[in-house]
Tab-separated table of C-alpha atoms and ligand atoms in Angstrom:
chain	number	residue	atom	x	y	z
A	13	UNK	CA	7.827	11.228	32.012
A	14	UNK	CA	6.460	12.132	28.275
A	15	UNK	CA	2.984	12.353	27.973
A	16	UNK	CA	1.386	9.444	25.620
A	17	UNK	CA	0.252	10.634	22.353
A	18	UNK	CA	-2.352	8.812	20.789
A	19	UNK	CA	-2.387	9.057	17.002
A	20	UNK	CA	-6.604	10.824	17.294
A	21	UNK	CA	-4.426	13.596	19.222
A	22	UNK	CA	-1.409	13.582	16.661
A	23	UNK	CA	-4.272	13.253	13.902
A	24	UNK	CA	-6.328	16.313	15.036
A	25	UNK	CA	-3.250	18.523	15.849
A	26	UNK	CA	-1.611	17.968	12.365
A	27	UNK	CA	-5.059	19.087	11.122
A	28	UNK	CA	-4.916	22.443	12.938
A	29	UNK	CA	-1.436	23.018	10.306
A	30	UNK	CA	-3.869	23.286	7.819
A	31	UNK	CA	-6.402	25.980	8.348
A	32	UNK	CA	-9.000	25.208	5.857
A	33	UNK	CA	-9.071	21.696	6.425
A	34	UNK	CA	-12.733	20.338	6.972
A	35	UNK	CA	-11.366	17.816	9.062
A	36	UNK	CA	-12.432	14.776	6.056
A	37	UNK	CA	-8.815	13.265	5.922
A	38	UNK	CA	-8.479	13.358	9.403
A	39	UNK	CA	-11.663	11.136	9.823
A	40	UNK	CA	-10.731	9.200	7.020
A	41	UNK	CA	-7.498	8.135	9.320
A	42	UNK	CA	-9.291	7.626	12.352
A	43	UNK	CA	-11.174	5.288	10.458
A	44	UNK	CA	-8.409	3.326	9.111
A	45	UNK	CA	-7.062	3.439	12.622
A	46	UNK	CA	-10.136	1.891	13.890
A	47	UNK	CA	-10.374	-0.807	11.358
A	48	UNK	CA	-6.551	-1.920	11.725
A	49	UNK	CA	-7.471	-2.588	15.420
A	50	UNK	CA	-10.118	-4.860	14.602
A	51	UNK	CA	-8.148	-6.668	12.190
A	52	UNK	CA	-5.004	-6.853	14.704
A	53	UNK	CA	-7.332	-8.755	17.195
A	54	UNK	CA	-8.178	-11.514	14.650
A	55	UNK	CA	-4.407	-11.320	13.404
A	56	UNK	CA	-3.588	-12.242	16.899
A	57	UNK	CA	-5.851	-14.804	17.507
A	58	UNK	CA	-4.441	-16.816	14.079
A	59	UNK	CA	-2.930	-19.245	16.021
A	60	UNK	CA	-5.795	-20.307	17.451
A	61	UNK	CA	-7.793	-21.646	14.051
A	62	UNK	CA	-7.197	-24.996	15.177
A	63	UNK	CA	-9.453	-24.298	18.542
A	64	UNK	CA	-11.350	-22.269	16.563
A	65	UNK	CA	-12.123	-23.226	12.836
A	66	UNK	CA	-10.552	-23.045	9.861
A	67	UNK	CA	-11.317	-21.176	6.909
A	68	UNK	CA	-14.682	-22.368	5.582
A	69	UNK	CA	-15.479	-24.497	8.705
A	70	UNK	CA	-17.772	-23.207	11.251
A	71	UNK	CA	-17.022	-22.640	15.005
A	72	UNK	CA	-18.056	-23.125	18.441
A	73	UNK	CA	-20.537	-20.333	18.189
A	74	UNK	CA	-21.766	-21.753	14.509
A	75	UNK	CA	-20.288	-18.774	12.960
A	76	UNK	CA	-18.130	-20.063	9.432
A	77	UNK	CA	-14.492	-19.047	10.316
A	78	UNK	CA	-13.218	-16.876	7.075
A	79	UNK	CA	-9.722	-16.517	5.880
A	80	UNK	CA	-8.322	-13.371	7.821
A	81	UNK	CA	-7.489	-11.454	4.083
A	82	UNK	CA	-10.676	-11.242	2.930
A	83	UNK	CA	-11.629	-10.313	6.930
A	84	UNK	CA	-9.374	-7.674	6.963
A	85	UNK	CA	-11.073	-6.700	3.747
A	86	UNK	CA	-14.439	-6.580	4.991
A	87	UNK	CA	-13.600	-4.828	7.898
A	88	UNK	CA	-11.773	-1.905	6.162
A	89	UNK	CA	-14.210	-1.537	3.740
A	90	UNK	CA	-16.596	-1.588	6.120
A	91	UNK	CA	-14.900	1.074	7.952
A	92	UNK	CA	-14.713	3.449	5.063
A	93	UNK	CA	-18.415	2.718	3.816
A	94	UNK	CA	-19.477	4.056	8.207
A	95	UNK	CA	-17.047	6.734	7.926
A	96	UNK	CA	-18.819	8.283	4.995
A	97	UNK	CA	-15.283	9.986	3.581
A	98	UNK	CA	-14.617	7.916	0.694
A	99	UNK	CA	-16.117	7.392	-2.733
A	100	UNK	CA	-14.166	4.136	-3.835
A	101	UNK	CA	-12.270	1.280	-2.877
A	102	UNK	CA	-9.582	-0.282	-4.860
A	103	UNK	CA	-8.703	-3.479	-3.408
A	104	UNK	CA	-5.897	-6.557	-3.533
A	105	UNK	CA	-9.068	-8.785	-2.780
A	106	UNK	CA	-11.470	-7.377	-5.606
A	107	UNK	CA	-11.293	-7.499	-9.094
A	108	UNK	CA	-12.792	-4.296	-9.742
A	109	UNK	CA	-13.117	-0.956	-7.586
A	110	UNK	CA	-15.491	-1.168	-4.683
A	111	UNK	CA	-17.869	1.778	-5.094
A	112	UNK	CA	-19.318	2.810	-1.971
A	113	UNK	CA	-22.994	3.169	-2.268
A	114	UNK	CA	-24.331	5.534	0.732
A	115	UNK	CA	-25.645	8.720	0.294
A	116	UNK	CA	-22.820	10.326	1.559
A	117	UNK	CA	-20.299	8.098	0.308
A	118	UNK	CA	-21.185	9.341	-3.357
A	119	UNK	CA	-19.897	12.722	-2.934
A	120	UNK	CA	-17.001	11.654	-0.805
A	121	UNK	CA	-13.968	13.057	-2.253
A	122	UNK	CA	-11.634	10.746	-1.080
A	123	UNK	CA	-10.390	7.151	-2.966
A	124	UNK	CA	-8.699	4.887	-0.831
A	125	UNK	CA	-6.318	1.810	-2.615
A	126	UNK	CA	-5.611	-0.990	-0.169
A	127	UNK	CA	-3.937	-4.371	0.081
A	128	UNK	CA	-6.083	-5.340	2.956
A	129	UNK	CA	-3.246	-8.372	4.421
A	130	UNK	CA	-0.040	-7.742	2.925
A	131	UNK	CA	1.983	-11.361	3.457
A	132	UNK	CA	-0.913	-13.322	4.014
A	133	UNK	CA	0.894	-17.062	3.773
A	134	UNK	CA	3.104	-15.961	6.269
A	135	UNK	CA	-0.145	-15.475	9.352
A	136	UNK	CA	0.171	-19.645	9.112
A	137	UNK	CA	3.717	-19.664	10.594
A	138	UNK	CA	3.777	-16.704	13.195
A	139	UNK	CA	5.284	-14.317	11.226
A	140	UNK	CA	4.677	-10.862	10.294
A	141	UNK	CA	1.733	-9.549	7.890
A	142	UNK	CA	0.753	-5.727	7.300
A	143	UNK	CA	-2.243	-3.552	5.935
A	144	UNK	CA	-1.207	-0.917	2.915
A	145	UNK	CA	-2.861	1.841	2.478
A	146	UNK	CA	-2.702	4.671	0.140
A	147	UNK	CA	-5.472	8.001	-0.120
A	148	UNK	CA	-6.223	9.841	-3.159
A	149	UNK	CA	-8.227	12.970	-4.109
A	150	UNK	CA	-10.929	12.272	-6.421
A	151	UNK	CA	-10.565	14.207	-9.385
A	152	UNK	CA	-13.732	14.259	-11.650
A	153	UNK	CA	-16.063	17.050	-10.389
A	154	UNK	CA	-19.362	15.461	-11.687
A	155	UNK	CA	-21.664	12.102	-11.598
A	156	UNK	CA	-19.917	9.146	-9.594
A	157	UNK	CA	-16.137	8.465	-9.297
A	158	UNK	CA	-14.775	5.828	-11.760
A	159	UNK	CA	-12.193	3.878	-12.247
A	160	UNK	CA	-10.116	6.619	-13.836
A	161	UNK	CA	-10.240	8.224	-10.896
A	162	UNK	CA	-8.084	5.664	-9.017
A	163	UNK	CA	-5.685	5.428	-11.766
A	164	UNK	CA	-3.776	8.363	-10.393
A	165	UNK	CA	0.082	8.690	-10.426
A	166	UNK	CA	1.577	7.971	-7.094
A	167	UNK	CA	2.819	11.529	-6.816
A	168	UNK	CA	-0.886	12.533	-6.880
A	169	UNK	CA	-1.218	10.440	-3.186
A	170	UNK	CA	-2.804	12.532	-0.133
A	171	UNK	CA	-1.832	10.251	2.214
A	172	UNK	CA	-0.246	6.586	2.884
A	173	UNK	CA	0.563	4.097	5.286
A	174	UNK	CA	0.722	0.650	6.794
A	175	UNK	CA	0.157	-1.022	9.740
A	176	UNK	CA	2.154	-3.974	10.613
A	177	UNK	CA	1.141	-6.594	12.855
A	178	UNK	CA	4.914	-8.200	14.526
A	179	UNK	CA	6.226	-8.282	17.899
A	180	UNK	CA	3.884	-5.223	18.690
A	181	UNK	CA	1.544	-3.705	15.589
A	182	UNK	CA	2.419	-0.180	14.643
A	183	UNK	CA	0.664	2.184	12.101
A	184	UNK	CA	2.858	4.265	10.634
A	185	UNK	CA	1.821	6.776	7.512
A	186	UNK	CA	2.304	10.440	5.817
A	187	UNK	CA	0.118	13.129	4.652
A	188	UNK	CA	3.225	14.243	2.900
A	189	UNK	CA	4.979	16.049	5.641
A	190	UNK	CA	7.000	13.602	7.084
A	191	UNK	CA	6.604	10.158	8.536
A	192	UNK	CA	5.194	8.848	12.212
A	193	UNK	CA	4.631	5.968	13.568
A	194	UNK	CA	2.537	4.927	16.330
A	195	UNK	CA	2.633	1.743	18.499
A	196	UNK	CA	-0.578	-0.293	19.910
A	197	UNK	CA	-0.606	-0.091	23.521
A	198	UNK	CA	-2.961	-3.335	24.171
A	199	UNK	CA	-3.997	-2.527	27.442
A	200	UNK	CA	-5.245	1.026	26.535
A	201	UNK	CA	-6.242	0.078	22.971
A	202	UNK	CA	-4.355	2.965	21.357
A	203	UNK	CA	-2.186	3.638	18.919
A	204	UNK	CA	0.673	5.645	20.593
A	205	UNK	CA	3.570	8.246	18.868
A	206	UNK	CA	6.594	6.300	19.438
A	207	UNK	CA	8.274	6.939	16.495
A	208	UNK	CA	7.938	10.222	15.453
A	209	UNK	CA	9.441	11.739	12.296
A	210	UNK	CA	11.047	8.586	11.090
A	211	UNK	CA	13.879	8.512	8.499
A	212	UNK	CA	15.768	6.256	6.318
A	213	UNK	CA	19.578	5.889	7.261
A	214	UNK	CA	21.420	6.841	3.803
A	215	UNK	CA	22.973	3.486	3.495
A	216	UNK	CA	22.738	0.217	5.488
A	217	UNK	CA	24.317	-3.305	5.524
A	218	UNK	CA	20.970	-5.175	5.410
A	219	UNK	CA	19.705	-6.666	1.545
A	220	UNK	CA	16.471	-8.185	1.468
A	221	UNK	CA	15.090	-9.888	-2.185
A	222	UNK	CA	14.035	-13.623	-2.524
A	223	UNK	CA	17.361	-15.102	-3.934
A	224	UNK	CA	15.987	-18.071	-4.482
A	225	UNK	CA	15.110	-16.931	-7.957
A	226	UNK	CA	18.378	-15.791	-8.364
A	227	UNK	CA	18.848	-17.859	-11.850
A	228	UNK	CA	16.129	-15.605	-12.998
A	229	UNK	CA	17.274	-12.170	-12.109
A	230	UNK	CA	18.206	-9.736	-14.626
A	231	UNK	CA	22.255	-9.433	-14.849
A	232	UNK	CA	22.475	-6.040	-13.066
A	233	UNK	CA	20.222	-7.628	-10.069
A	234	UNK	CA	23.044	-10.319	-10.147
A	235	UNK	CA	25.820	-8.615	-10.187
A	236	UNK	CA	24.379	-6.266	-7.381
A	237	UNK	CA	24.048	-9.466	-5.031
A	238	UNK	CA	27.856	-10.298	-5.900
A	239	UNK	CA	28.809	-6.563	-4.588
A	240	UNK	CA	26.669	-6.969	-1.574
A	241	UNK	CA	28.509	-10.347	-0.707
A	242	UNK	CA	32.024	-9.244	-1.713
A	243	UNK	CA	34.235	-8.514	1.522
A	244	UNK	CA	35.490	-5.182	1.873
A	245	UNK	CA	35.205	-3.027	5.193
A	246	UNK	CA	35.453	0.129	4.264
A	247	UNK	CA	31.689	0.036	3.415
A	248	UNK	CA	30.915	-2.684	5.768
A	249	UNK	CA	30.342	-5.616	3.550
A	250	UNK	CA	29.940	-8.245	2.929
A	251	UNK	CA	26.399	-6.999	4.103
A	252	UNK	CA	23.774	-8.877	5.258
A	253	UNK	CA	20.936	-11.176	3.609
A	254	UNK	CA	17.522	-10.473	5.382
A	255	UNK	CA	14.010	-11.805	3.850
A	256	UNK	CA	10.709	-11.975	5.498
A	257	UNK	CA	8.676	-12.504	2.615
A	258	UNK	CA	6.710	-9.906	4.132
A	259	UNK	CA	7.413	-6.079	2.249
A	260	UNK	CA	6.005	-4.452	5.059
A	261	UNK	CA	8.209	-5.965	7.530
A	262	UNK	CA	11.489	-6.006	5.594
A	263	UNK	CA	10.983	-2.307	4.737
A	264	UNK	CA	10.437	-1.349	8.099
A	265	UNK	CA	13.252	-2.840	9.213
A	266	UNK	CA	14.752	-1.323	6.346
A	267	UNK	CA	14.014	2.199	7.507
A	268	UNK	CA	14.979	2.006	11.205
A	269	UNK	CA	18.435	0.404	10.403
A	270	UNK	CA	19.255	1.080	6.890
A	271	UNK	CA	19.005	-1.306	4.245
A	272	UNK	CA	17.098	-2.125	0.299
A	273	UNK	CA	14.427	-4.026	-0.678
A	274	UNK	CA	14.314	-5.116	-4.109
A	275	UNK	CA	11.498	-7.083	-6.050
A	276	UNK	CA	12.736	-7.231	-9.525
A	277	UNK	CA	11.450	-8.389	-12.276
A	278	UNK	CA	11.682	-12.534	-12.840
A	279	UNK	CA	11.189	-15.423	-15.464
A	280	UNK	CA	8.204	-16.209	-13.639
A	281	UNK	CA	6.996	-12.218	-13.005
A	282	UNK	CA	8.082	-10.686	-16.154
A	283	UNK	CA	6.865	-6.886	-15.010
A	284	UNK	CA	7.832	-7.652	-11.416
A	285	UNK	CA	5.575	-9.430	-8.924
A	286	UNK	CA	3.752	-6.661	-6.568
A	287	UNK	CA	1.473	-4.307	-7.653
A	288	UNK	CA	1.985	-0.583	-8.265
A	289	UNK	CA	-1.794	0.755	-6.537
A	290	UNK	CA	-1.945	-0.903	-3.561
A	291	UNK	CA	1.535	-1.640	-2.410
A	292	UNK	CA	4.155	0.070	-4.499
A	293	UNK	CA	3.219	3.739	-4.626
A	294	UNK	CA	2.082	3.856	-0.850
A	295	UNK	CA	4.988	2.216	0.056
A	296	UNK	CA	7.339	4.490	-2.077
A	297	UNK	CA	5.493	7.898	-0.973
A	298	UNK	CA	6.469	6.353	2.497
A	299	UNK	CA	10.258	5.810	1.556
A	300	UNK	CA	10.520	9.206	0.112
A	301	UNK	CA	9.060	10.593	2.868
A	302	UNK	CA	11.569	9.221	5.547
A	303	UNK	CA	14.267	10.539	3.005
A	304	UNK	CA	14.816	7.207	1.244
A	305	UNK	CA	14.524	6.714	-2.695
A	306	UNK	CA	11.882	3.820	-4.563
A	307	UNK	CA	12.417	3.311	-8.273
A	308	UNK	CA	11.439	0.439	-10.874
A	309	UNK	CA	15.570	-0.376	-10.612
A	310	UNK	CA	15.742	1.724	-14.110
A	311	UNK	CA	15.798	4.932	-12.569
A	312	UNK	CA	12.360	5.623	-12.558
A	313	UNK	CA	10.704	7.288	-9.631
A	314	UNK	CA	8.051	4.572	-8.645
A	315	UNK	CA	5.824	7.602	-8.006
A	316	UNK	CA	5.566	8.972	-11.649
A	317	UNK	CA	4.871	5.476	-13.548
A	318	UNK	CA	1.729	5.802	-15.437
A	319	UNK	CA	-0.740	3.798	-13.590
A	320	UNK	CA	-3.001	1.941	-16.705
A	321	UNK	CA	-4.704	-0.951	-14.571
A	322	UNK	CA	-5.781	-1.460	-10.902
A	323	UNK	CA	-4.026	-4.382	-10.395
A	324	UNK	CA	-0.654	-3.686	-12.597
A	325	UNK	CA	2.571	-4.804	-11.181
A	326	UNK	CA	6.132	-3.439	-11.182
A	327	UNK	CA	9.900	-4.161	-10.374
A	328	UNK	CA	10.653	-2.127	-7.334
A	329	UNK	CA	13.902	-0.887	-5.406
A	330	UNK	CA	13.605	0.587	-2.368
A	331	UNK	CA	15.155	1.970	0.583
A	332	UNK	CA	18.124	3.702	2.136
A	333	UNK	CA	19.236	6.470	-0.777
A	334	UNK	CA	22.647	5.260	-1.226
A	335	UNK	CA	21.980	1.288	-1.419
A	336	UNK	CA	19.629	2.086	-4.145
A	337	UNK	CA	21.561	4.168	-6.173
A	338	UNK	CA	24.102	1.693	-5.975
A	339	UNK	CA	21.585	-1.000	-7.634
A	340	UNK	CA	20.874	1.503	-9.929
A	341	UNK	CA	24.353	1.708	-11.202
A	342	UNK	CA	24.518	-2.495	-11.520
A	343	UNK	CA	21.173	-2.051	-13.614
A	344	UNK	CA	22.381	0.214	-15.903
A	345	UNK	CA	25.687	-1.645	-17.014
A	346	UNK	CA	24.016	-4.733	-17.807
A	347	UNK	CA	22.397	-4.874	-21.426
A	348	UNK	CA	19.422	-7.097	-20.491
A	349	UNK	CA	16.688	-4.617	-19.972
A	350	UNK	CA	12.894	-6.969	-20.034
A	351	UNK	CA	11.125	-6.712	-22.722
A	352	UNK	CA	8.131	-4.649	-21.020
A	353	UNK	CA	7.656	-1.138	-21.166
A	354	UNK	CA	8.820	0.288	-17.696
A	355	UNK	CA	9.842	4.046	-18.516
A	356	UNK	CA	6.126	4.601	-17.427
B	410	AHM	P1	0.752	-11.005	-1.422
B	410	AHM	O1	0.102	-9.667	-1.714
B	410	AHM	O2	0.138	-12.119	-2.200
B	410	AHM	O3	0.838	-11.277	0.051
B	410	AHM	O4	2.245	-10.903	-2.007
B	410	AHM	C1	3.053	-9.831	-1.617
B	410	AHM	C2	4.243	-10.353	-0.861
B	410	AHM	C3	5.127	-9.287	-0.290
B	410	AHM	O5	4.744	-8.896	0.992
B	410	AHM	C4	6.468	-9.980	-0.274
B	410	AHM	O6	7.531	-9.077	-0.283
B	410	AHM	C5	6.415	-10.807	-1.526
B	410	AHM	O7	5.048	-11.046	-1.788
B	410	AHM	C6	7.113	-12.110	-1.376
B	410	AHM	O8	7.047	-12.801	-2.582
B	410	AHM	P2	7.969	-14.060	-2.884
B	410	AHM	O9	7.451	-15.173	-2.047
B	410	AHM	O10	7.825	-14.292	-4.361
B	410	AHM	O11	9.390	-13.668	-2.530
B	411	MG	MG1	-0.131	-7.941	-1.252
């Protein structure tokens, strides 16, 4: 029998790779960890709001019941404020950066970017939500961190992850060397290696985009959903449709089986609909690291896009290397680029 691995082992081996380490990013995970635990437990207990209280009401124990994003929030901003490793948060939930007041938070050197529940309208009907995460280094070298410290190209990411809650809740991240993913054993409490060293099949048969706004798609999005429905069995098509609504879930499935993920941009969402800090660029260091490929769909490495606001969005098309160049191709025949500027 293998011998569990809990990610505080994997987490304090991988430090030992790196000799000068001072052991800050490591804590900075085990914190996340921690926090992502407490936030599963609530995650779990959704289904019980009626019992318990909705949003805004109070329950049995007179405490007011809160919606579970802006819990999630508060408990991984909490996390990082105790764990004394991080200077600033950048948030889905907040407007503006979160700057962590404590006297060691100040000279913290590490920025943290999170979308706190990922797929929040879909913890009503029983179906998978996720945590994104993404670590920076802060670069200015005097006074407090600012904003311009979180505006930071993707490529400039220490770290990233996400944890999803499904069938069982897994954490699975990068420091850049690869990607592992670790499993929630309930009855122990830990998260456990059982994915180690994951990686993106080159192609799939698996498509995942809401094509209910089809109508609104540019052409080359279009004409991509035509190929993947045409029949031809040399490359396995026509392929399948698959849409959780969820990114985290539909890329994860993405990069255990094969398949892309595409949120392009729409009538309604002219410079795409999710947001480049918080959920693109973790998700895309992520990809690459599992040996897939994320662009904005006009062959631009996510990663490299100049990031200009916290909460900026941006087409995205991710997943197994192949599928994605593929969409790529579609893209570039059609004439109908959008009228924002996405060359980044
Ligand atoms: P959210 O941050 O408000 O939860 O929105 C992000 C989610 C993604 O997880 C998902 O892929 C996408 O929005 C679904 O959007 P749509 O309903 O437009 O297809
Ligand atoms: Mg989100």
């Amino acid at each position: 029998m293998n011998p569990i691995k809990t990610l505080g082992q994997f987490i304090i081996e991988k430090q030992a790779d790196h000799p000068y380490a001072k052991g800050e990013l490591s804590r900075l995970l085990r914190d996340i960890g921690i926090a992502a635990k407490i936030v599963n437990r609530e995650v779990n207990k959704a289904g019980l709001v009626d019992i318990l209280g909705q949003a805004g009401s109070t329950n049995i124990q007179g405490e007011t019941q809160q919606k579970l994003d802006i819990y999630a929030n508060e408990q991984f901003i909490a996390a990082l404020k105790n764990g004394g490793e991080c200077c600033i948060v950048a948030s889905e939930e907040n407007e503006e950066i979160v700057m962590l007041d404590t006297d060691v938070s100040l000279d913290a050197k590490y920025i943290v970017a999170i979308d706190p529940l990922d797929g929040s309208s879909n913890i009503d009907v029983n179906v998978s939500v996720g945590t994104i995460f993404s670590i920076y280094r802060r670069q200015s070298t005097e006074g407090r961190a600012t904003l311009d410290d979180v505006l930071q190209k993707g490529v400039n990411q220490v770290a990233a992850g996400y944890i999803i809650y499904g069938t069982s809740t897994m954490l699975v991240y990068t420091t850049g060397r690869g990607v592992n993913g670790f499993t929630l054993d309930p009855s122990i409490g830990e998260f456990c290696l059982s994915h180690p060293e994951m990686q993106f099949p080159k192609t799939g048969h698996v498509y995942s985009i809401n094509e209910g706004n089809y109508v609104h798609f540019p052409q080359g999005v279009k004409s991509y959903i035509k190929y993947c429905q045409v029949e031809d069995p040399a490359t396995n098509r026509p392929y399948s449709s698959r849409y959780v609504g969820s990114m985290i879930a539909d890329l994860h499935r993405s990069m255990i089986k094969g398949g892309i993920f595409i949120y392009p941009v729409t009538a309604a969402a002219p410079g795409g609909k999710l947001r480049l800090v918080y959920e693109c660029n973790p998700m895309s260091f992520i990809v690459e690291q599992a040996g897939g490929k994320a662009t904005n769909g006009y062959k631009k490495r996510i990663l490299e896009l100049d990031v200009n606001s916290l909460h900026q969005r941006t087409p995205i098309f991710m997943g197994s290397e192949e599928m994605v160049l593929k969409a790529e191709e579609f893209m570039a025949q059609s004439e109908d680029l959008p009228n924002i500027s996405l060359v980044g």
